[in-house]
Each structure stands twice: as C-alpha cells, then as structure tokens.
Amino acid sequence: GVLQPLMDRGLSVASAQITETKLYLKFISDIEGRVGDDVIYAGLEIGNSEVGASTVYWKLLFARVACFNVSSTALGFSRRHSGNRKTKAERSLDAVYSEETKMLDTVVTQRKLLEGVNHALNPSTFERELDKYRLAQGVEIEGKASKQEKVVSELLTNYLAMNGEENKSIHDLFFDSSNTDRSAYGLCQSITEASKSIESYDRASELEGLGHKVIEMTKADWTGVYKAAAYTRNPRREQTLRGFFAWCG
C-alpha cells in the first residue's frame, strides 16, 4: 500500500475529502523553510478518481504556518489508473491483459508514486522549489493603485480564468489595507487564502494550484498581462470604426 509508508515518514493528514469525482489526501511534513518572515512546511497531495475524472497523482504542497494557506506546486507525478474516461483503445487492451499483468502495473504505479514522494520530500528538493517563492517576493505589481488593480483583475480574469466572485474575493484580500505585500508572492497568498472560503473542495483545490501558477509566471507572462491590462476599451471609438469600415464596404 501507499499510505503506511507515508505515515512512517511522519506525515500528518491535514485534509481529506471524497467529492463526486475525486479522492483527495493532503499531508503536512515536519520539513520546513522560510520565505522572508514566513515559515513554510513541505506537504503532499495525493489524489485519484474512480470515475475517470483524474489520474492517480501526487503534488508537492507548501503550507504557510501563519494562516495555513496551502499552494500546490507543479512538481508531481500522474498516471491514468481507472475510470470510465479511458479511451476506447485503453478499454480494449484491459480485456487483453491478464490479472497478473494488471497487478504488476499497479505495483509499478505505487513504486513510482512512493519514489516520487521521497524525491519531493527531500530537503534539497523542497529548498529548490521554495527558491521560486523567494524570487516571487521580488516581483512587485508595478504602478499606482489604479494600475495595480487593472493588472490584478486582468491576471485573475483572463490569465487564471477566475469567475467574478473569486476575482472580487482575491482582489479584496490583496488590496486590503492590512496587506502591504504587493508582490507575486503576496498575490499567491491572497489566492490561496480565498480558496478556503470556497464551498466546492474541487474548486478550492484548483485555486491552490492557481496560486502556485502565479509563482511560476515568467517575464513574458507578466509582460502579456501588463499589455492586456493597459488596453482600455472605448465603445464610442469602436462604434465609429465599425461605421467607417461598413461605409468603406
């Protein structure tokens, strides 16, 4: 099995949930590091779906002690295991494989999962991933408050595909007077903080990943967001142009 070796490593269960489509297990370890003044613990998310909504997977998690915000990183492993969303070819091959072969395949998947987890919870791996968060502290959202709000709104709405309610919740947290961190790291924390108030566990878990996506943004990504935020629609001008082009025929 997979769970006993994880418990033997001293991992504690932070959260567990079975939704209509997925199983989630989230663990916290005693491996810690710092991002500025924040103490961060290494964690782990393991999931699966018996209805084919996801593969068997694991992800490295970061848990911020101050408010227990959790972000899920891109470092991980996934493997299709079971479910009704297999392709027709995969289902036909299942009928060909012997039970022994299927059992061996399960054993291999478990071994990959455990070896990947050992790699993720290696302190050097954790520090390497944590360096991305430290760098994100230096990525400030530029401009005056009005420009910052446009940039954040563009990023949340179009880059991360947040809905209106999520956008407002994160905006209010990020621009709250008590929050002085206007960096990419601060925005990540606002996103993961907002995830805790979302009723859907599936969507809340997605937001934990989207918080990390901000950490992973490249210079080109930020440039694209700034350019999109700088474009302001002028309905009157657009109507004039449409009339002009129609007249030109």
PDB file of C-alpha atoms in Angstrom:
ATOM      1  CA  GLY A   1       0.000   0.000   0.000  1.00  0.00           C
ATOM      2  CA  VAL A   2       0.901   3.675  -0.256  1.00  0.00           C
ATOM      3  CA  LEU A   3      -0.463   5.188   2.945  1.00  0.00           C
ATOM      4  CA  GLN A   4       1.586   3.278   5.530  1.00  0.00           C
ATOM      5  CA  PRO A   5       4.993   4.327   4.112  1.00  0.00           C
ATOM      6  CA  LEU A   6       3.769   7.937   4.157  1.00  0.00           C
ATOM      7  CA  MET A   7       2.701   7.692   7.796  1.00  0.00           C
ATOM      8  CA  ASP A   8       6.042   6.055   8.609  1.00  0.00           C
ATOM      9  CA  ARG A   9       7.723   9.214   7.298  1.00  0.00           C
ATOM     10  CA  GLY A  10       5.923  11.209   9.972  1.00  0.00           C
ATOM     11  CA  LEU A  11       3.427  12.876   7.643  1.00  0.00           C
ATOM     12  CA  SER A  12       0.240  14.078   9.290  1.00  0.00           C
ATOM     13  CA  VAL A  13      -3.094  14.324   7.495  1.00  0.00           C
ATOM     14  CA  ALA A  14      -4.042  17.977   7.018  1.00  0.00           C
ATOM     15  CA  SER A  15      -7.168  17.380   4.956  1.00  0.00           C
ATOM     16  CA  ALA A  16      -9.032  14.517   3.294  1.00  0.00           C
ATOM     17  CA  GLN A  17     -12.106  14.629   1.112  1.00  0.00           C
ATOM     18  CA  ILE A  18     -14.083  12.463  -1.278  1.00  0.00           C
ATOM     19  CA  THR A  19     -16.065  14.528  -3.773  1.00  0.00           C
ATOM     20  CA  GLU A  20     -18.384  13.332  -6.529  1.00  0.00           C
ATOM     21  CA  THR A  21     -15.424  12.914  -8.869  1.00  0.00           C
ATOM     22  CA  LYS A  22     -12.192  12.679  -6.874  1.00  0.00           C
ATOM     23  CA  LEU A  23     -10.422  11.488  -3.757  1.00  0.00           C
ATOM     24  CA  TYR A  24      -8.041  13.935  -2.056  1.00  0.00           C
ATOM     25  CA  LEU A  25      -5.469  13.276   0.669  1.00  0.00           C
ATOM     26  CA  LYS A  26      -3.337  16.206   1.829  1.00  0.00           C
ATOM     27  CA  PHE A  27      -0.432  15.715   4.227  1.00  0.00           C
ATOM     28  CA  ILE A  28       1.981  18.022   6.047  1.00  0.00           C
ATOM     29  CA  SER A  29       5.547  17.016   6.933  1.00  0.00           C
ATOM     30  CA  ASP A  30       7.999  18.407   9.500  1.00  0.00           C
ATOM     31  CA  ILE A  31      10.298  19.727   6.749  1.00  0.00           C
ATOM     32  CA  GLU A  32      10.326  23.498   6.979  1.00  0.00           C
ATOM     33  CA  GLY A  33      11.892  26.508   5.323  1.00  0.00           C
ATOM     34  CA  ARG A  34      11.466  30.274   5.238  1.00  0.00           C
ATOM     35  CA  VAL A  35      10.253  32.779   2.689  1.00  0.00           C
ATOM     36  CA  GLY A  36      11.127  36.096   4.274  1.00  0.00           C
ATOM     37  CA  ASP A  37       9.487  36.015   7.697  1.00  0.00           C
ATOM     38  CA  ASP A  38       7.047  33.250   6.725  1.00  0.00           C
ATOM     39  CA  VAL A  39       7.615  29.703   7.945  1.00  0.00           C
ATOM     40  CA  ILE A  40       6.663  27.206   5.237  1.00  0.00           C
ATOM     41  CA  TYR A  41       6.188  23.458   5.668  1.00  0.00           C
ATOM     42  CA  ALA A  42       6.519  20.880   2.912  1.00  0.00           C
ATOM     43  CA  GLY A  43       3.378  18.899   2.258  1.00  0.00           C
ATOM     44  CA  LEU A  44       1.939  16.430  -0.178  1.00  0.00           C
ATOM     45  CA  GLU A  45      -1.314  15.977  -2.073  1.00  0.00           C
ATOM     46  CA  ILE A  46      -2.307  12.557  -3.385  1.00  0.00           C
ATOM     47  CA  GLY A  47      -5.433  12.031  -5.441  1.00  0.00           C
ATOM     48  CA  ASN A  48      -7.307   9.642  -7.666  1.00  0.00           C
ATOM     49  CA  SER A  49     -10.695   9.200  -9.283  1.00  0.00           C
ATOM     50  CA  GLU A  50     -12.666   6.022  -9.741  1.00  0.00           C
ATOM     51  CA  VAL A  51     -14.889   7.720 -12.329  1.00  0.00           C
ATOM     52  CA  GLY A  52     -12.044   8.774 -14.584  1.00  0.00           C
ATOM     53  CA  ALA A  53     -12.079  12.469 -13.667  1.00  0.00           C
ATOM     54  CA  SER A  54      -8.338  12.405 -12.977  1.00  0.00           C
ATOM     55  CA  THR A  55      -5.278  10.233 -12.952  1.00  0.00           C
ATOM     56  CA  VAL A  56      -3.514   8.886  -9.874  1.00  0.00           C
ATOM     57  CA  TYR A  57      -1.237  11.760  -8.924  1.00  0.00           C
ATOM     58  CA  TRP A  58       0.868  13.417  -6.264  1.00  0.00           C
ATOM     59  CA  LYS A  59       1.908  17.052  -5.875  1.00  0.00           C
ATOM     60  CA  LEU A  60       4.284  18.831  -3.568  1.00  0.00           C
ATOM     61  CA  LEU A  61       2.425  21.278  -1.305  1.00  0.00           C
ATOM     62  CA  PHE A  62       3.611  24.366   0.553  1.00  0.00           C
ATOM     63  CA  ALA A  63       1.791  25.253   3.773  1.00  0.00           C
ATOM     64  CA  ARG A  64       2.299  28.730   5.244  1.00  0.00           C
ATOM     65  CA  VAL A  65       2.158  28.465   9.024  1.00  0.00           C
ATOM     66  CA  ALA A  66       0.846  31.985   9.724  1.00  0.00           C
ATOM     67  CA  CYS A  67      -2.600  31.339   8.230  1.00  0.00           C
ATOM     68  CA  PHE A  68      -2.217  27.779   6.917  1.00  0.00           C
ATOM     69  CA  ASN A  69      -2.530  28.853   3.305  1.00  0.00           C
ATOM     70  CA  VAL A  70      -1.716  25.912   1.048  1.00  0.00           C
ATOM     71  CA  SER A  71      -0.437  26.092  -2.528  1.00  0.00           C
ATOM     72  CA  SER A  72       0.087  23.047  -4.735  1.00  0.00           C
ATOM     73  CA  THR A  73       3.144  23.068  -6.971  1.00  0.00           C
ATOM     74  CA  ALA A  74       3.692  21.806 -10.490  1.00  0.00           C
ATOM     75  CA  LEU A  75       6.201  19.246  -9.192  1.00  0.00           C
ATOM     76  CA  GLY A  76       4.467  15.883  -9.267  1.00  0.00           C
ATOM     77  CA  PHE A  77       3.527  12.642 -10.971  1.00  0.00           C
ATOM     78  CA  SER A  78       0.332  11.434 -12.624  1.00  0.00           C
ATOM     79  CA  ARG A  79      -0.736   8.125 -14.089  1.00  0.00           C
ATOM     80  CA  ARG A  80      -4.077   7.007 -15.548  1.00  0.00           C
ATOM     81  CA  HIS A  81      -5.383   4.257 -13.318  1.00  0.00           C
ATOM     82  CA  SER A  82      -9.071   3.525 -13.728  1.00  0.00           C
ATOM     83  CA  GLY A  83     -12.401   5.021 -14.613  1.00  0.00           C
ATOM     84  CA  ASN A  84     -14.882   5.376 -17.426  1.00  0.00           C
ATOM     85  CA  ARG A  85     -12.926   8.109 -19.210  1.00  0.00           C
ATOM     86  CA  LYS A  86     -10.340   5.697 -20.596  1.00  0.00           C
ATOM     87  CA  THR A  87     -10.004   5.764 -24.336  1.00  0.00           C
ATOM     88  CA  LYS A  88     -11.617   3.014 -26.408  1.00  0.00           C
ATOM     89  CA  ALA A  89      -8.153   1.598 -27.152  1.00  0.00           C
ATOM     90  CA  GLU A  90      -7.273   1.517 -23.427  1.00  0.00           C
ATOM     91  CA  ARG A  91     -10.512  -0.283 -22.580  1.00  0.00           C
ATOM     92  CA  SER A  92      -9.936  -2.857 -25.297  1.00  0.00           C
ATOM     93  CA  LEU A  93      -6.397  -3.533 -24.031  1.00  0.00           C
ATOM     94  CA  ASP A  94      -7.726  -4.053 -20.499  1.00  0.00           C
ATOM     95  CA  ALA A  95      -9.535  -7.116 -21.816  1.00  0.00           C
ATOM     96  CA  VAL A  96      -6.241  -8.441 -23.224  1.00  0.00           C
ATOM     97  CA  TYR A  97      -4.078  -8.061 -20.111  1.00  0.00           C
ATOM     98  CA  SER A  98      -4.044 -10.856 -17.532  1.00  0.00           C
ATOM     99  CA  GLU A  99      -4.898 -10.175 -13.895  1.00  0.00           C
ATOM    100  CA  GLU A 100      -1.226 -10.773 -13.034  1.00  0.00           C
ATOM    101  CA  THR A 101      -0.130  -8.098 -15.519  1.00  0.00           C
ATOM    102  CA  LYS A 102      -2.703  -5.636 -14.153  1.00  0.00           C
ATOM    103  CA  MET A 103      -1.461  -6.335 -10.619  1.00  0.00           C
ATOM    104  CA  LEU A 104       2.153  -5.749 -11.654  1.00  0.00           C
ATOM    105  CA  ASP A 105       1.103  -2.492 -13.303  1.00  0.00           C
ATOM    106  CA  THR A 106      -0.490  -1.383 -10.031  1.00  0.00           C
ATOM    107  CA  VAL A 107       2.684  -2.279  -8.116  1.00  0.00           C
ATOM    108  CA  VAL A 108       4.807  -0.245 -10.556  1.00  0.00           C
ATOM    109  CA  THR A 109       2.471   2.733 -10.198  1.00  0.00           C
ATOM    110  CA  GLN A 110       2.711   2.525  -6.399  1.00  0.00           C
ATOM    111  CA  ARG A 111       6.520   2.313  -6.568  1.00  0.00           C
ATOM    112  CA  LYS A 112       6.694   5.360  -8.851  1.00  0.00           C
ATOM    113  CA  LEU A 113       4.375   7.216  -6.509  1.00  0.00           C
ATOM    114  CA  LEU A 114       6.459   6.430  -3.424  1.00  0.00           C
ATOM    115  CA  GLU A 115       9.811   7.129  -5.078  1.00  0.00           C
ATOM    116  CA  GLY A 116       8.459  10.416  -6.398  1.00  0.00           C
ATOM    117  CA  VAL A 117       7.245  11.319  -2.928  1.00  0.00           C
ATOM    118  CA  ASN A 118      10.671  10.537  -1.462  1.00  0.00           C
ATOM    119  CA  HIS A 119      12.192  12.889  -4.026  1.00  0.00           C
ATOM    120  CA  ALA A 120       9.646  15.648  -3.330  1.00  0.00           C
ATOM    121  CA  LEU A 121      10.175  15.448   0.430  1.00  0.00           C
ATOM    122  CA  ASN A 122      13.940  15.567   0.126  1.00  0.00           C
ATOM    123  CA  PRO A 123      15.020  18.808   1.862  1.00  0.00           C
ATOM    124  CA  SER A 124      17.150  19.858  -1.124  1.00  0.00           C
ATOM    125  CA  THR A 125      14.171  19.450  -3.494  1.00  0.00           C
ATOM    126  CA  PHE A 126      11.985  21.436  -1.106  1.00  0.00           C
ATOM    127  CA  GLU A 127      14.549  24.261  -0.876  1.00  0.00           C
ATOM    128  CA  ARG A 128      14.917  24.373  -4.652  1.00  0.00           C
ATOM    129  CA  GLU A 129      11.160  24.757  -5.107  1.00  0.00           C
ATOM    130  CA  LEU A 130      10.997  27.241  -2.229  1.00  0.00           C
ATOM    131  CA  ASP A 131      13.528  29.450  -4.020  1.00  0.00           C
ATOM    132  CA  LYS A 132      10.796  30.211  -6.587  1.00  0.00           C
ATOM    133  CA  TYR A 133       8.657  31.678  -3.815  1.00  0.00           C
ATOM    134  CA  ARG A 134      11.571  33.754  -2.544  1.00  0.00           C
ATOM    135  CA  LEU A 135      12.143  35.141  -6.029  1.00  0.00           C
ATOM    136  CA  ALA A 136       8.413  35.914  -6.333  1.00  0.00           C
ATOM    137  CA  GLN A 137       8.714  38.220  -3.314  1.00  0.00           C
ATOM    138  CA  GLY A 138      10.807  40.498  -5.514  1.00  0.00           C
ATOM    139  CA  VAL A 139       8.255  40.589  -8.352  1.00  0.00           C
ATOM    140  CA  GLU A 140       6.244  43.683  -7.414  1.00  0.00           C
ATOM    141  CA  ILE A 141       2.954  44.564  -9.107  1.00  0.00           C
ATOM    142  CA  GLU A 142       4.012  47.854 -10.716  1.00  0.00           C
ATOM    143  CA  GLY A 143       2.303  51.232 -10.810  1.00  0.00           C
ATOM    144  CA  LYS A 144      -0.120  53.210  -8.701  1.00  0.00           C
ATOM    145  CA  ALA A 145      -3.098  51.557  -7.047  1.00  0.00           C
ATOM    146  CA  SER A 146      -5.403  52.043 -10.056  1.00  0.00           C
ATOM    147  CA  LYS A 147      -2.903  50.401 -12.406  1.00  0.00           C
ATOM    148  CA  GLN A 148      -2.221  47.585  -9.958  1.00  0.00           C
ATOM    149  CA  GLU A 149      -5.937  46.871  -9.768  1.00  0.00           C
ATOM    150  CA  LYS A 150      -6.201  46.635 -13.570  1.00  0.00           C
ATOM    151  CA  VAL A 151      -3.205  44.299 -13.731  1.00  0.00           C
ATOM    152  CA  VAL A 152      -4.519  42.033 -10.972  1.00  0.00           C
ATOM    153  CA  SER A 153      -8.009  41.987 -12.491  1.00  0.00           C
ATOM    154  CA  GLU A 154      -6.577  41.048 -15.911  1.00  0.00           C
ATOM    155  CA  LEU A 155      -4.433  38.322 -14.391  1.00  0.00           C
ATOM    156  CA  LEU A 156      -7.249  36.822 -12.341  1.00  0.00           C
ATOM    157  CA  THR A 157      -9.950  37.067 -15.012  1.00  0.00           C
ATOM    158  CA  ASN A 158      -8.125  36.133 -18.186  1.00  0.00           C
ATOM    159  CA  TYR A 159      -4.797  34.529 -17.259  1.00  0.00           C
ATOM    160  CA  LEU A 160      -6.172  32.385 -14.410  1.00  0.00           C
ATOM    161  CA  ALA A 161      -9.822  32.254 -15.588  1.00  0.00           C
ATOM    162  CA  MET A 162     -11.332  33.175 -12.221  1.00  0.00           C
ATOM    163  CA  ASN A 163     -15.041  33.896 -12.037  1.00  0.00           C
ATOM    164  CA  GLY A 164     -16.415  37.218 -10.803  1.00  0.00           C
ATOM    165  CA  GLU A 165     -16.950  36.126  -7.201  1.00  0.00           C
ATOM    166  CA  GLU A 166     -13.453  34.623  -6.938  1.00  0.00           C
ATOM    167  CA  ASN A 167     -11.940  37.711  -8.555  1.00  0.00           C
ATOM    168  CA  LYS A 168     -13.636  40.029  -6.046  1.00  0.00           C
ATOM    169  CA  SER A 169     -12.663  37.909  -3.046  1.00  0.00           C
ATOM    170  CA  ILE A 170      -8.994  37.793  -4.065  1.00  0.00           C
ATOM    171  CA  HIS A 171      -8.985  41.490  -5.016  1.00  0.00           C
ATOM    172  CA  ASP A 172     -10.365  42.451  -1.584  1.00  0.00           C
ATOM    173  CA  LEU A 173      -7.748  40.334   0.208  1.00  0.00           C
ATOM    174  CA  PHE A 174      -4.822  41.549  -1.891  1.00  0.00           C
ATOM    175  CA  PHE A 175      -5.731  45.247  -1.696  1.00  0.00           C
ATOM    176  CA  ASP A 176      -6.851  45.201   1.923  1.00  0.00           C
ATOM    177  CA  SER A 177      -5.154  47.977   3.914  1.00  0.00           C
ATOM    178  CA  SER A 178      -3.678  45.381   6.280  1.00  0.00           C
ATOM    179  CA  ASN A 179      -1.800  43.728   3.406  1.00  0.00           C
ATOM    180  CA  THR A 180       1.338  45.597   2.370  1.00  0.00           C
ATOM    181  CA  ASP A 181       2.753  42.829   0.166  1.00  0.00           C
ATOM    182  CA  ARG A 182       2.017  43.815  -3.448  1.00  0.00           C
ATOM    183  CA  SER A 183       4.287  41.139  -4.913  1.00  0.00           C
ATOM    184  CA  ALA A 184       3.575  37.952  -6.865  1.00  0.00           C
ATOM    185  CA  TYR A 185       4.147  36.083  -3.602  1.00  0.00           C
ATOM    186  CA  GLY A 186       1.551  38.242  -1.873  1.00  0.00           C
ATOM    187  CA  LEU A 187      -0.939  37.605  -4.679  1.00  0.00           C
ATOM    188  CA  CYS A 188      -0.327  33.863  -4.383  1.00  0.00           C
ATOM    189  CA  GLN A 189      -1.141  34.078  -0.675  1.00  0.00           C
ATOM    190  CA  SER A 190      -4.340  36.043  -1.389  1.00  0.00           C
ATOM    191  CA  ILE A 191      -5.462  33.397  -3.896  1.00  0.00           C
ATOM    192  CA  THR A 192      -4.813  30.510  -1.511  1.00  0.00           C
ATOM    193  CA  GLU A 193      -6.457  32.433   1.339  1.00  0.00           C
ATOM    194  CA  ALA A 194      -9.546  32.936  -0.843  1.00  0.00           C
ATOM    195  CA  SER A 195      -9.633  29.215  -1.634  1.00  0.00           C
ATOM    196  CA  LYS A 196     -10.506  28.456   1.992  1.00  0.00           C
ATOM    197  CA  SER A 197     -13.883  30.191   1.661  1.00  0.00           C
ATOM    198  CA  ILE A 198     -14.942  28.284  -1.472  1.00  0.00           C
ATOM    199  CA  GLU A 199     -17.624  25.675  -0.843  1.00  0.00           C
ATOM    200  CA  SER A 200     -16.507  23.266  -3.569  1.00  0.00           C
ATOM    201  CA  TYR A 201     -13.489  21.257  -2.393  1.00  0.00           C
ATOM    202  CA  ASP A 202     -12.590  20.509  -6.022  1.00  0.00           C
ATOM    203  CA  ARG A 203     -12.526  24.198  -6.938  1.00  0.00           C
ATOM    204  CA  ALA A 204     -10.725  25.176  -3.725  1.00  0.00           C
ATOM    205  CA  SER A 205      -8.001  22.655  -4.587  1.00  0.00           C
ATOM    206  CA  GLU A 206      -7.772  24.120  -8.096  1.00  0.00           C
ATOM    207  CA  LEU A 207      -7.206  27.576  -6.597  1.00  0.00           C
ATOM    208  CA  GLU A 208      -4.337  26.201  -4.515  1.00  0.00           C
ATOM    209  CA  GLY A 209      -2.717  25.233  -7.812  1.00  0.00           C
ATOM    210  CA  LEU A 210      -3.537  28.594  -9.407  1.00  0.00           C
ATOM    211  CA  GLY A 211      -1.807  30.355  -6.526  1.00  0.00           C
ATOM    212  CA  HIS A 212       1.366  28.493  -7.440  1.00  0.00           C
ATOM    213  CA  LYS A 213       0.836  29.318 -11.113  1.00  0.00           C
ATOM    214  CA  VAL A 214       1.420  32.979 -10.200  1.00  0.00           C
ATOM    215  CA  ILE A 215       4.746  31.954  -8.637  1.00  0.00           C
ATOM    216  CA  GLU A 216       5.728  30.188 -11.870  1.00  0.00           C
ATOM    217  CA  MET A 217       4.906  33.158 -14.147  1.00  0.00           C
ATOM    218  CA  THR A 218       7.742  34.152 -16.457  1.00  0.00           C
ATOM    219  CA  LYS A 219       8.752  37.655 -17.528  1.00  0.00           C
ATOM    220  CA  ALA A 220       6.924  37.048 -20.823  1.00  0.00           C
ATOM    221  CA  ASP A 221       3.772  36.049 -18.921  1.00  0.00           C
ATOM    222  CA  TRP A 222       3.848  39.257 -16.874  1.00  0.00           C
ATOM    223  CA  THR A 223       4.528  41.356 -19.968  1.00  0.00           C
ATOM    224  CA  GLY A 224       1.449  39.884 -21.646  1.00  0.00           C
ATOM    225  CA  VAL A 225      -0.714  40.629 -18.607  1.00  0.00           C
ATOM    226  CA  TYR A 226       0.553  44.226 -18.378  1.00  0.00           C
ATOM    227  CA  LYS A 227      -0.079  44.822 -22.080  1.00  0.00           C
ATOM    228  CA  ALA A 228      -3.606  43.400 -21.865  1.00  0.00           C
ATOM    229  CA  ALA A 229      -4.350  45.483 -18.760  1.00  0.00           C
ATOM    230  CA  ALA A 230      -3.122  48.655 -20.498  1.00  0.00           C
ATOM    231  CA  TYR A 231      -5.670  48.311 -23.309  1.00  0.00           C
ATOM    232  CA  THR A 232      -8.843  50.154 -22.355  1.00  0.00           C
ATOM    233  CA  ARG A 233     -11.943  49.673 -24.467  1.00  0.00           C
ATOM    234  CA  ASN A 234     -13.585  52.799 -25.879  1.00  0.00           C
ATOM    235  CA  PRO A 235     -17.102  51.795 -27.038  1.00  0.00           C
ATOM    236  CA  ARG A 236     -17.702  55.111 -28.849  1.00  0.00           C
ATOM    237  CA  ARG A 237     -14.462  54.808 -30.773  1.00  0.00           C
ATOM    238  CA  GLU A 238     -15.204  51.178 -31.666  1.00  0.00           C
ATOM    239  CA  GLN A 239     -18.692  52.123 -32.927  1.00  0.00           C
ATOM    240  CA  THR A 240     -17.203  54.895 -35.086  1.00  0.00           C
ATOM    241  CA  LEU A 241     -14.658  52.490 -36.548  1.00  0.00           C
ATOM    242  CA  ARG A 242     -17.332  49.861 -37.279  1.00  0.00           C
ATOM    243  CA  GLY A 243     -19.372  52.544 -39.091  1.00  0.00           C
ATOM    244  CA  PHE A 244     -16.334  53.635 -41.062  1.00  0.00           C
ATOM    245  CA  PHE A 245     -15.451  50.114 -42.183  1.00  0.00           C
ATOM    246  CA  ALA A 246     -19.111  49.452 -43.110  1.00  0.00           C
ATOM    247  CA  TRP A 247     -19.113  52.628 -45.219  1.00  0.00           C
ATOM    248  CA  CYS A 248     -15.890  51.517 -46.894  1.00  0.00           C
ATOM    249  CA  GLY A 249     -17.803  48.378 -47.837  1.00  0.00           C
TER     250      GLY A 249
END
